Amino acid sequence: MTDNVKLGFVCVQNAGRSQMSAAFARRERDRRGLNGDVQILTGGTDPAEEVHPEVVEAMAELDIDISDRQPRAVSTDELNDCDVVATMGCSTLELDADVDVRDWALEDPHGKDVETVREIREEIEGRVTDLFEEFVEA
């Protein structure tokens, strides 16, 4: 196992994809008993006022409550402190060479029907699990 891994999840508004990613990462970290070993950062380049309601609803279907989450801005310095950063819709970020940047080309769930949001959610869940397999469990 790799110790002290910092994972970052960033999208434009920090109100959909990156919030789902961070929630799945927190769940995966807890399931694996890695609270002291894995840090999770999420933010946006142009944060919204609130997490998209359709995203809150889709996550609640899996008993993951993100209704209290607040979109926030994330700085380049914060992201440069990460081992891995998954970007969703903001791949123009310029980060240090030692940060492993993953461009997750995922559809924005904002305003989408519930079935589309579920599909996006399932894709994100799989990608987060894969990150843990790759970077956390060696």
Coordinates of C-alpha atoms in Angstrom, one line a residue:
M1 CA 0.0 0.0 0.0
T2 CA 1.2 3.5 -0.8
D3 CA 1.1 5.9 2.2
N4 CA -0.1 9.4 2.1
V5 CA -1.7 9.6 -1.3
K6 CA -3.5 12.8 -2.2
L7 CA -6.2 12.6 -4.8
G8 CA -7.8 15.7 -6.4
F9 CA -11.0 16.0 -8.3
V10 CA -11.8 19.2 -10.2
C11 CA -14.4 20.3 -12.6
V12 CA -15.6 23.8 -13.6
Q13 CA -18.4 24.3 -11.1
N14 CA -17.6 21.7 -8.4
A15 CA -21.3 21.0 -8.4
G16 CA -21.6 17.7 -10.2
R17 CA -18.8 15.4 -11.5
S18 CA -16.1 16.4 -9.0
Q19 CA -18.5 16.2 -6.1
M20 CA -19.6 12.7 -7.0
S21 CA -15.9 11.7 -7.5
A22 CA -14.9 13.0 -4.1
A23 CA -17.9 11.3 -2.4
F24 CA -17.0 7.9 -4.0
A25 CA -13.3 8.5 -3.0
R26 CA -14.3 9.1 0.6
R27 CA -16.5 6.0 0.6
E28 CA -13.7 3.9 -1.0
R29 CA -11.1 5.3 1.5
D30 CA -13.5 4.4 4.4
R31 CA -14.2 0.9 3.1
R32 CA -10.5 0.2 2.8
G33 CA -9.7 1.7 6.3
L34 CA -7.3 4.3 4.8
N35 CA -8.4 7.4 6.6
G36 CA -4.9 8.4 7.6
D37 CA -3.3 7.4 4.3
V38 CA -5.5 9.0 1.6
Q39 CA -6.4 12.7 1.4
I40 CA -9.2 13.9 -0.9
L41 CA -9.4 17.4 -2.5
T42 CA -12.2 18.7 -4.6
G43 CA -12.9 22.1 -6.1
G44 CA -13.8 24.0 -9.2
T45 CA -12.4 26.6 -11.5
D46 CA -15.6 28.6 -11.4
P47 CA -17.7 27.2 -8.6
A48 CA -21.5 27.2 -8.6
E49 CA -23.7 28.3 -5.8
E50 CA -24.8 24.8 -4.9
V51 CA -24.4 21.2 -5.8
H52 CA -26.7 20.3 -8.6
P53 CA -30.0 18.9 -7.2
E54 CA -30.0 16.0 -9.7
V55 CA -26.6 15.0 -8.6
V56 CA -27.6 15.1 -4.9
E57 CA -30.6 12.9 -5.8
A58 CA -28.6 10.4 -7.8
M59 CA -26.0 10.0 -5.0
A60 CA -28.8 9.6 -2.4
E61 CA -30.0 6.6 -4.4
L62 CA -26.8 4.9 -3.2
D63 CA -27.2 6.2 0.4
I64 CA -24.4 8.8 -0.2
D65 CA -25.5 12.1 1.2
I66 CA -23.8 15.1 -0.4
S67 CA -26.6 17.6 0.3
D68 CA -24.4 19.5 2.7
R69 CA -21.5 19.9 0.3
Q70 CA -20.7 23.4 -0.9
P71 CA -18.9 24.0 -4.2
R72 CA -15.6 25.8 -3.7
A73 CA -12.8 27.2 -5.7
V74 CA -9.6 25.3 -5.9
S75 CA -6.1 26.8 -6.4
T76 CA -3.3 25.6 -8.6
D77 CA -1.2 25.4 -5.5
E78 CA -3.7 23.0 -3.9
L79 CA -3.8 20.9 -7.0
N80 CA 0.0 20.9 -7.3
D81 CA 0.1 19.3 -3.8
C82 CA -1.8 16.3 -5.1
D83 CA -0.3 13.0 -6.4
V84 CA -3.2 12.5 -8.9
V85 CA -5.7 15.0 -10.2
A86 CA -8.7 14.0 -12.2
T87 CA -10.0 16.9 -14.3
M88 CA -13.5 17.0 -15.7
G89 CA -14.2 19.7 -18.2
C90 CA -11.2 21.9 -17.2
S91 CA -8.3 20.0 -18.8
T92 CA -6.5 23.3 -19.6
L93 CA -5.1 23.5 -16.1
E94 CA -1.3 23.7 -16.0
L95 CA 0.0 21.7 -13.1
D96 CA 3.5 20.7 -12.1
A97 CA 5.1 17.8 -14.0
D98 CA 5.1 15.5 -11.0
V99 CA 1.3 15.6 -10.7
D100 CA -0.4 12.8 -12.5
V101 CA -3.2 14.5 -14.4
R102 CA -6.1 12.4 -15.7
D103 CA -8.6 14.0 -18.1
W104 CA -11.9 12.3 -17.4
A105 CA -14.0 13.3 -20.4
L106 CA -17.3 12.9 -18.7
E107 CA -20.6 14.6 -19.6
D108 CA -21.8 17.4 -17.3
P109 CA -24.8 16.1 -15.4
H110 CA -26.3 19.5 -14.8
G111 CA -29.8 19.7 -16.1
K112 CA -29.8 16.1 -17.4
D113 CA -32.5 13.5 -16.9
V114 CA -32.1 11.0 -14.0
E115 CA -31.0 8.1 -16.2
T116 CA -28.2 10.1 -17.8
V117 CA -27.0 11.3 -14.3
R118 CA -27.0 7.6 -13.2
E119 CA -24.9 6.6 -16.1
I120 CA -22.4 9.4 -15.4
R121 CA -22.4 8.4 -11.7
E122 CA -21.7 4.8 -12.5
E123 CA -18.8 5.8 -14.8
I124 CA -17.3 8.0 -12.1
E125 CA -17.7 5.2 -9.4
G126 CA -15.7 2.8 -11.6
R127 CA -13.0 5.4 -12.3
V128 CA -12.6 6.2 -8.7
T129 CA -12.3 2.5 -7.8
D130 CA -9.7 2.1 -10.5
L131 CA -7.7 5.0 -9.1
F132 CA -7.6 3.3 -5.7
E133 CA -6.5 0.1 -7.3
E134 CA -3.7 1.9 -9.1
F135 CA -2.4 4.3 -6.6
V136 CA -3.5 3.2 -3.1
E137 CA -3.3 -0.6 -3.2
A138 CA 0.0 -1.7 -4.6

